[in-house]
mmCIF file of C-alpha atoms in Angstrom:
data_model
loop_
_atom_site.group_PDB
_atom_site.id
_atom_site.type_symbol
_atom_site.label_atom_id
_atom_site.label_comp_id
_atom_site.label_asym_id
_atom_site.label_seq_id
_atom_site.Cartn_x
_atom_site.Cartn_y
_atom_site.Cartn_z
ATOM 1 C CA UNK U 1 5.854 -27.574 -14.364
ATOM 2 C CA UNK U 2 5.725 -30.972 -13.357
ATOM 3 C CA UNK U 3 3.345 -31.642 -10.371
ATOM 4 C CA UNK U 4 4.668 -32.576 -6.813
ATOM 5 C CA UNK U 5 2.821 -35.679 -4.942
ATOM 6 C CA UNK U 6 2.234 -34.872 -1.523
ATOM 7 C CA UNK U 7 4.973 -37.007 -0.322
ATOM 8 C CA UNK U 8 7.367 -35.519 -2.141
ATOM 9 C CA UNK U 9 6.175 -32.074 -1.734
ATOM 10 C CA UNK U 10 6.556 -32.575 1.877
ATOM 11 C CA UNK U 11 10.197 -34.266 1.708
ATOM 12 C CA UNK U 12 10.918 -31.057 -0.298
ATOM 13 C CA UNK U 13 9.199 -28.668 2.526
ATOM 14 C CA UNK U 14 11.377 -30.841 5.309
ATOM 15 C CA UNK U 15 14.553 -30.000 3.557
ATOM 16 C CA UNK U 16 13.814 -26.352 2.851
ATOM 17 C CA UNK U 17 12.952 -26.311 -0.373
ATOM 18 C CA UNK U 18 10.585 -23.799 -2.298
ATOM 19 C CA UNK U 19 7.871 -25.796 -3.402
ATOM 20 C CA UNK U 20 5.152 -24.700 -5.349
ATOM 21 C CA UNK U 21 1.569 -24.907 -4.050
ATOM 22 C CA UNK U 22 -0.369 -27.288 -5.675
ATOM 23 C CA UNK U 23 -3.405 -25.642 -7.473
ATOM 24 C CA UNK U 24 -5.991 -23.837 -5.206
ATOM 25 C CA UNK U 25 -4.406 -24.945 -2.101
ATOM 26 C CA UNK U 26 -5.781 -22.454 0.799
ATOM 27 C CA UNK U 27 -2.869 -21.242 3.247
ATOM 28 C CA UNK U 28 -4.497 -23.143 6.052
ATOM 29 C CA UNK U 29 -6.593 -26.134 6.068
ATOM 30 C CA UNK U 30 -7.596 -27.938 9.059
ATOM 31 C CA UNK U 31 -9.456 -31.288 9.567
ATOM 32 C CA UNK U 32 -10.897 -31.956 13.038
ATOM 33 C CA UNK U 33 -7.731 -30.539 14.475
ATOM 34 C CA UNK U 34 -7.830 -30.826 18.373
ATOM 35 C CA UNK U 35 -6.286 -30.132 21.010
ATOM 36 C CA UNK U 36 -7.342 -31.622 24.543
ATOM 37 C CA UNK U 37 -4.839 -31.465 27.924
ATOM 38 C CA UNK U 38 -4.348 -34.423 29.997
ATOM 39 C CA UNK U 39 -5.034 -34.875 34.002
ATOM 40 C CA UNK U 40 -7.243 -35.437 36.334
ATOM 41 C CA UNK U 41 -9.883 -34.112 34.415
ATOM 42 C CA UNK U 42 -8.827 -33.688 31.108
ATOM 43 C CA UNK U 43 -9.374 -30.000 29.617
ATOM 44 C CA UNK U 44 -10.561 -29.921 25.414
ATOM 45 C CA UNK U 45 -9.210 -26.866 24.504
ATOM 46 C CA UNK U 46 -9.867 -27.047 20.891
ATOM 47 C CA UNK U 47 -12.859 -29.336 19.815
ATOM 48 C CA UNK U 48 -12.591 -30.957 16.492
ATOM 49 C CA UNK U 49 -12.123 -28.117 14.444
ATOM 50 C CA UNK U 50 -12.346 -28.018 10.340
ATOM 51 C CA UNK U 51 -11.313 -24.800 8.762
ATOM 52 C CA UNK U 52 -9.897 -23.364 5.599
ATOM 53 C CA UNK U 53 -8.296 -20.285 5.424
ATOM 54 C CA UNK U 54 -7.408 -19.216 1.396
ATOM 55 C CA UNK U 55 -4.318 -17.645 0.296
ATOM 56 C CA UNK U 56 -4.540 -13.534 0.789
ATOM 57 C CA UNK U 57 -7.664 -13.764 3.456
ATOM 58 C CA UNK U 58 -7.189 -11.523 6.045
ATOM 59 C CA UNK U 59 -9.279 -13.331 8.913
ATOM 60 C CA UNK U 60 -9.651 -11.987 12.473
ATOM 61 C CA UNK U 61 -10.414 -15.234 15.332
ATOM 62 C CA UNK U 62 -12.170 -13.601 18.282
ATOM 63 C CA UNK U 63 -13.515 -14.549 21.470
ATOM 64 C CA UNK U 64 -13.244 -14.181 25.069
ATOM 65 C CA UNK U 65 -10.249 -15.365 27.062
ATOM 66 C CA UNK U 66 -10.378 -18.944 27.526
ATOM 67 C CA UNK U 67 -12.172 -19.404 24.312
ATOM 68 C CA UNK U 68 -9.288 -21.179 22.433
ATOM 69 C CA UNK U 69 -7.951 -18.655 20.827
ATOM 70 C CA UNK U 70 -4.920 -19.099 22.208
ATOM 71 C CA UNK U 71 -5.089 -22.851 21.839
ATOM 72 C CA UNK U 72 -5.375 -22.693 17.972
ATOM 73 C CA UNK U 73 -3.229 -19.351 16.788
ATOM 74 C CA UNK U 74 -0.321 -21.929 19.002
ATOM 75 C CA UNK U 75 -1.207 -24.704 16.583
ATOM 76 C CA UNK U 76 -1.896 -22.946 13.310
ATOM 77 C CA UNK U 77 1.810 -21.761 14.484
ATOM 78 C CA UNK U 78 3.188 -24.897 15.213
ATOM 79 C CA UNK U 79 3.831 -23.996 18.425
ATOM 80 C CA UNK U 80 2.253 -26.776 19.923
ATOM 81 C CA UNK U 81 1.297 -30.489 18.343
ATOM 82 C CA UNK U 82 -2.779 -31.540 17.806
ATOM 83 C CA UNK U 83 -3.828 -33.924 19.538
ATOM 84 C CA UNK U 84 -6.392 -35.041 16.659
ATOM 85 C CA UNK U 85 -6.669 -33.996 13.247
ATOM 86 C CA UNK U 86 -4.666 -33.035 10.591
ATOM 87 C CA UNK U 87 -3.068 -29.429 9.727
ATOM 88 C CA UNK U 88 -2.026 -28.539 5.897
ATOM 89 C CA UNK U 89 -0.289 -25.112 5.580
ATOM 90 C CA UNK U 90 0.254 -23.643 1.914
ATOM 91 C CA UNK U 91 -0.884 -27.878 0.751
ATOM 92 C CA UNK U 92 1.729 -29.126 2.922
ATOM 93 C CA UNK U 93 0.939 -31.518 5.489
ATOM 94 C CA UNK U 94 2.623 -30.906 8.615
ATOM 95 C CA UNK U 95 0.832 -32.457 11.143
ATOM 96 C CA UNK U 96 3.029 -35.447 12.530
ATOM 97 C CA UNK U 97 6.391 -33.882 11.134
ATOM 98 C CA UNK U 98 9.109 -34.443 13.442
ATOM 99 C CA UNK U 99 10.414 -31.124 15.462
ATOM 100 C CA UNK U 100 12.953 -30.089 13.477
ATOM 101 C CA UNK U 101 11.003 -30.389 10.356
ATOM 102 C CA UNK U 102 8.163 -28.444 11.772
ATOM 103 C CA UNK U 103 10.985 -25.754 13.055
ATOM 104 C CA UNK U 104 12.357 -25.754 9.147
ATOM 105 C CA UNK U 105 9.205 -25.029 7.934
ATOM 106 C CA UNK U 106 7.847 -22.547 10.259
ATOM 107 C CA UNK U 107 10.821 -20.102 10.114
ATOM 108 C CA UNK U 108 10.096 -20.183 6.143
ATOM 109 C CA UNK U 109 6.231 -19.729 6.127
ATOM 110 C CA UNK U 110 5.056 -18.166 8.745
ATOM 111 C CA UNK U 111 5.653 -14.656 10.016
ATOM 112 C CA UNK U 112 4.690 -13.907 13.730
ATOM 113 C CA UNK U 113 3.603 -10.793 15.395
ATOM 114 C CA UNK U 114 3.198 -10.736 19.117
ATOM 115 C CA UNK U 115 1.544 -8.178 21.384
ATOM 116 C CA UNK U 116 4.510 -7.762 23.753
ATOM 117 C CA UNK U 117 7.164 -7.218 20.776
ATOM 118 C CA UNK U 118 9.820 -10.036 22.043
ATOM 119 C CA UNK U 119 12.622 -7.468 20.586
ATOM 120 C CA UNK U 120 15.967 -8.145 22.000
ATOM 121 C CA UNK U 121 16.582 -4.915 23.672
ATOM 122 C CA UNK U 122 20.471 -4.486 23.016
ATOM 123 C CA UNK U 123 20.128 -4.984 18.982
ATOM 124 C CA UNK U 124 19.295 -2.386 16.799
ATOM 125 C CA UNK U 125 16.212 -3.079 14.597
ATOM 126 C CA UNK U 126 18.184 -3.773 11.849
ATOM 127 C CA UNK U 127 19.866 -6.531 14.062
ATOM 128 C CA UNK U 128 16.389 -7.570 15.422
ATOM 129 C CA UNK U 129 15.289 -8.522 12.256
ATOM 130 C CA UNK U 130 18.117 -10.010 10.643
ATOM 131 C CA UNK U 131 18.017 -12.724 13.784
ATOM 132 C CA UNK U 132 14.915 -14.141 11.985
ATOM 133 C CA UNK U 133 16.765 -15.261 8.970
ATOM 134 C CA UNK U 134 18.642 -17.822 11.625
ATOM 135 C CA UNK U 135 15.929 -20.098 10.959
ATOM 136 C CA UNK U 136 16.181 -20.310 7.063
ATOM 137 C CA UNK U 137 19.139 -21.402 4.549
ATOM 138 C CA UNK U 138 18.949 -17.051 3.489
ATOM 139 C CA UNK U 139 23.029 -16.337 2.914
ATOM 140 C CA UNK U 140 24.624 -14.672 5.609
ATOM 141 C CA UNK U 141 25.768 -11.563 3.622
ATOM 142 C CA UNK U 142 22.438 -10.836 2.755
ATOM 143 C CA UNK U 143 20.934 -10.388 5.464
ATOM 144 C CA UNK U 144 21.418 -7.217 6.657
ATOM 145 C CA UNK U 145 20.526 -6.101 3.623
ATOM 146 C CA UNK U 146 16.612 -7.964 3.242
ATOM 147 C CA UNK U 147 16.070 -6.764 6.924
ATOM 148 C CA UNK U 148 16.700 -3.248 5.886
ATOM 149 C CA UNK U 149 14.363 -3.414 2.914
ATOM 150 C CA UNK U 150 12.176 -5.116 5.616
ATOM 151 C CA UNK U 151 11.985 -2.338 7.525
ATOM 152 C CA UNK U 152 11.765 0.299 5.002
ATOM 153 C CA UNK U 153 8.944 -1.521 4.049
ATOM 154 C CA UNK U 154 7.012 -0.628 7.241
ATOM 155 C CA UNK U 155 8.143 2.702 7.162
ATOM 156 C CA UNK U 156 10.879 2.504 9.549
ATOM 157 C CA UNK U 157 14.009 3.202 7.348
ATOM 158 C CA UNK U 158 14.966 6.301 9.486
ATOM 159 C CA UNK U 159 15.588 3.926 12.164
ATOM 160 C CA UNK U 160 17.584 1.347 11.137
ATOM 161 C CA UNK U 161 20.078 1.726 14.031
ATOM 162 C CA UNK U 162 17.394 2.426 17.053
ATOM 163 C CA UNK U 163 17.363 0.219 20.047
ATOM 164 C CA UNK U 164 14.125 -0.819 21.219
ATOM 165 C CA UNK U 165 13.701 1.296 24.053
ATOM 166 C CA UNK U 166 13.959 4.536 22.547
ATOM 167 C CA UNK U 167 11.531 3.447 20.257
ATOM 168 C CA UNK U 168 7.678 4.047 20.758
ATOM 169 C CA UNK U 169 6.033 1.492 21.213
ATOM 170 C CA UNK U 170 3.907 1.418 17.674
ATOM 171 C CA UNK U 171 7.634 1.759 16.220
ATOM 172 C CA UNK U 172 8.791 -1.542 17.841
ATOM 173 C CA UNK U 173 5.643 -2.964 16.722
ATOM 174 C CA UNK U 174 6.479 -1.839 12.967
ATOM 175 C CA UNK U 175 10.102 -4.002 13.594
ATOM 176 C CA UNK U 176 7.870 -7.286 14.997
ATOM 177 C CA UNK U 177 5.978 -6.789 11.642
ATOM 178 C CA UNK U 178 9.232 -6.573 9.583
ATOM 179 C CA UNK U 179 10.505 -9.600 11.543
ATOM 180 C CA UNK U 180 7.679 -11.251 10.468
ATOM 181 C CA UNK U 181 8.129 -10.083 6.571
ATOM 182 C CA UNK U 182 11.832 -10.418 5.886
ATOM 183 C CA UNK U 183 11.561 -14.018 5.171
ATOM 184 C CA UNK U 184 9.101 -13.605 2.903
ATOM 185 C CA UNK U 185 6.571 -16.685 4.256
ATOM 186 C CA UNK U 186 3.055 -17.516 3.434
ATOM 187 C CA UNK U 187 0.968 -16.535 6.399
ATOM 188 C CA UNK U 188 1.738 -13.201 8.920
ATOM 189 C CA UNK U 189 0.051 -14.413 11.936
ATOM 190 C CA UNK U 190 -0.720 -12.067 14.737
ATOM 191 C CA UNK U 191 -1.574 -12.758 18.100
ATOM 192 C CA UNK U 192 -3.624 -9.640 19.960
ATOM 193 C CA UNK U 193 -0.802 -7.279 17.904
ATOM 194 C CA UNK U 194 -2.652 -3.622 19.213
ATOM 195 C CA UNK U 195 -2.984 -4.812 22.873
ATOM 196 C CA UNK U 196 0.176 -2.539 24.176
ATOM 197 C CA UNK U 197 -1.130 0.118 22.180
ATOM 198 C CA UNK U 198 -3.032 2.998 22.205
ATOM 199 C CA UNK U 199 -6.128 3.980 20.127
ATOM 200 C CA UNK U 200 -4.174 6.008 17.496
ATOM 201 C CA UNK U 201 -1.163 3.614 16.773
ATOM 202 C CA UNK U 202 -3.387 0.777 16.556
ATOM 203 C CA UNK U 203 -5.107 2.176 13.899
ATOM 204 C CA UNK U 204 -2.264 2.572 12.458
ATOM 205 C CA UNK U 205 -0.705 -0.954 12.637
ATOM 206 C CA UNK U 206 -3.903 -2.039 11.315
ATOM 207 C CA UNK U 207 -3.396 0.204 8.382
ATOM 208 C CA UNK U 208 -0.045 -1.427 7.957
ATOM 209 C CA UNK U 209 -1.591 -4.772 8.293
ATOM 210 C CA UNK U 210 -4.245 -4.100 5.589
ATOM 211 C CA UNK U 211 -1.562 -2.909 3.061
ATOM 212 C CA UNK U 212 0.266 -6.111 3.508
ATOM 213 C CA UNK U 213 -2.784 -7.809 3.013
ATOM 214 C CA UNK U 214 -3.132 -5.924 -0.090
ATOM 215 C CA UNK U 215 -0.026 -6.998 -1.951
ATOM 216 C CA UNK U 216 -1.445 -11.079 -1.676
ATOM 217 C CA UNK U 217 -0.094 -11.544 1.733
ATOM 218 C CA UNK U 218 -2.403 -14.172 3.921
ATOM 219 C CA UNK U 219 -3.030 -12.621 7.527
ATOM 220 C CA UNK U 220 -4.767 -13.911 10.454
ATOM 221 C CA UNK U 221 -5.421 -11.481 13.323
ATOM 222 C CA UNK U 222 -6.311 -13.000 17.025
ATOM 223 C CA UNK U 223 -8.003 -10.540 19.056
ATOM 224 C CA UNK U 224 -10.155 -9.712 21.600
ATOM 225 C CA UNK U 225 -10.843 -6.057 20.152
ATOM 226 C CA UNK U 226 -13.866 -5.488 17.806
ATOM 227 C CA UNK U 227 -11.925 -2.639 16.529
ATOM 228 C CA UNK U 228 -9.760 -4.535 15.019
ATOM 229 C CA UNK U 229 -12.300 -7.562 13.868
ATOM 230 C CA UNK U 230 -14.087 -4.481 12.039
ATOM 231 C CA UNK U 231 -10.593 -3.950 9.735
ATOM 232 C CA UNK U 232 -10.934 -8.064 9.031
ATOM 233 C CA UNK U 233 -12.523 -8.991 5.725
ATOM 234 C CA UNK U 234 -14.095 -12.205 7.539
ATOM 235 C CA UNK U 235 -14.637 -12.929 11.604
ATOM 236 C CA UNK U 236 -13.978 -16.191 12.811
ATOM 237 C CA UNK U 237 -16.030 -16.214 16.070
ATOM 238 C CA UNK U 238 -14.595 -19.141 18.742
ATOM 239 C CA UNK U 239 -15.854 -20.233 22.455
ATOM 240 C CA UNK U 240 -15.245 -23.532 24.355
ATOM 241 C CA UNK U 241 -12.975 -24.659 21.783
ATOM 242 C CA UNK U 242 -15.740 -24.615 19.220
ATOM 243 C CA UNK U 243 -16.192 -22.546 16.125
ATOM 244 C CA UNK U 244 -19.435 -20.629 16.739
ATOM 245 C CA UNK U 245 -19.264 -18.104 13.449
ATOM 246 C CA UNK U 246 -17.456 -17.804 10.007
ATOM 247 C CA UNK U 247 -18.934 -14.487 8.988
ATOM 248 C CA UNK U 248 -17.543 -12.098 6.392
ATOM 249 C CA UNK U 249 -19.094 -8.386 6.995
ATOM 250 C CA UNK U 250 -20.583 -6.517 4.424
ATOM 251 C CA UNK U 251 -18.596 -3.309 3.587
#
């Protein structure tokens, strides 16, 4: 296979393309990525930051509120533009892409998985998921069909034609997770993903989580919860905007 340049490899990764990673490229990799506010007194979210993440980690950031937790899970996302620093995800650099670019390639690699759901409560789940293929080139016919696998995949293919509120709500967090699956991306990132929850179906979202992680996927858990640090296989500790720990537990 004839090796991509990064230039090229992003011009491919802008257009849509599959492009294969270049050799030992981590998922994420961030150099001195910050992210300060402006006004009167400006706020540094995110100090300087460098930070790799490999390809089927499963990290969990944690910290208190205000910590920056926030501030990087929006631009590991690409929810929100650095304002230093550069940002590689899966060896692509997508730092100063323009907006639609960054839209391209964010609805292709990354899956996201949000504590309040953000299900559309008048489509089934079938319907819920198969709105997240809007964002890539995946034919229209087919769907249906890769959102049901989706969500058979998560144990959920009983309820293919439920509306979100007569689901529970660790059900309607199994169709966030297939959302975040059915296009198949690089990185399921999940932003405090138990905090609706209660004890017993977080433990077992987490349990879904770590069998994703178990067929290669890369996952990155934000939380507040040592609970669900503990199911991490290495703790990225953040406060002011700084990295204070990179720790991986012993088991």
């Amino acid at each position: 296979m004839k090796l991509l340049t990064r230039g090229r490899r992003r011009a491919a990764a802008e257009a849509g393309a599959d492009v294969p990673p270049p050799a030992e490229a981590p998922t994420i990799r961030l150099r001195g990525l910050a992210k300060t506010y402006p006004g009167t007194v400006q706020v540094h979210a995110l100090h300087p930051t460098d930070l790799e993440i490999e390809r089927g980690e499963f990290v969990a950031v944690v910290g208190p509120s205000g910590s920056g937790k926030s501030t990087l899970l929006n631009l590991i996302g690409m929810l929100d533009r650095p304002t230093a620093g550069s940002y590689e995800l899966a060896g692509v650099d997508v730092s100063t892409m323009k907006e639609t670019e960054r839209t391209t390639v964010r609805g292709r690699k990354i899956g996201f998985v949000f504590q309040s759901f953000h299900l559309l409560p008048h489509r089934t789940a079938t319907e819920n998921v198969a709105l997240a293929q809007l964002y890539v080139t995946t034919d229209r016919k087919a769907r249906p069909a890769r959102a049901v696998e989706a969500l058979r995949t998560v144990g959920l293919g009983h309820r293919l034609d439920a509306l979100p509120p007569t689901m529970s709500g660790g059900e309607r967090q199994r169709v966030a997770i297939a959302r975040a699956l059915v296009n198949r991306p690089d990185l399921i990132l999940c932003d405090e993903p138990t905090g609706n929850l209660d004890s017993k179906t977080s433990a077992y979202v987490m349990g879904l989580l770590e069998e994703l992680h178990a067929t290669g996927l890369t996952v990155v858990v934000i939380t507040h919860d040592p609970a669900v640090a503990d199911r991490a296989k290495r703790v990225v500790t953040i406060r002011d905007g700084r990295i204070l720990s990179d720790r991986r537990p012993n088991r």
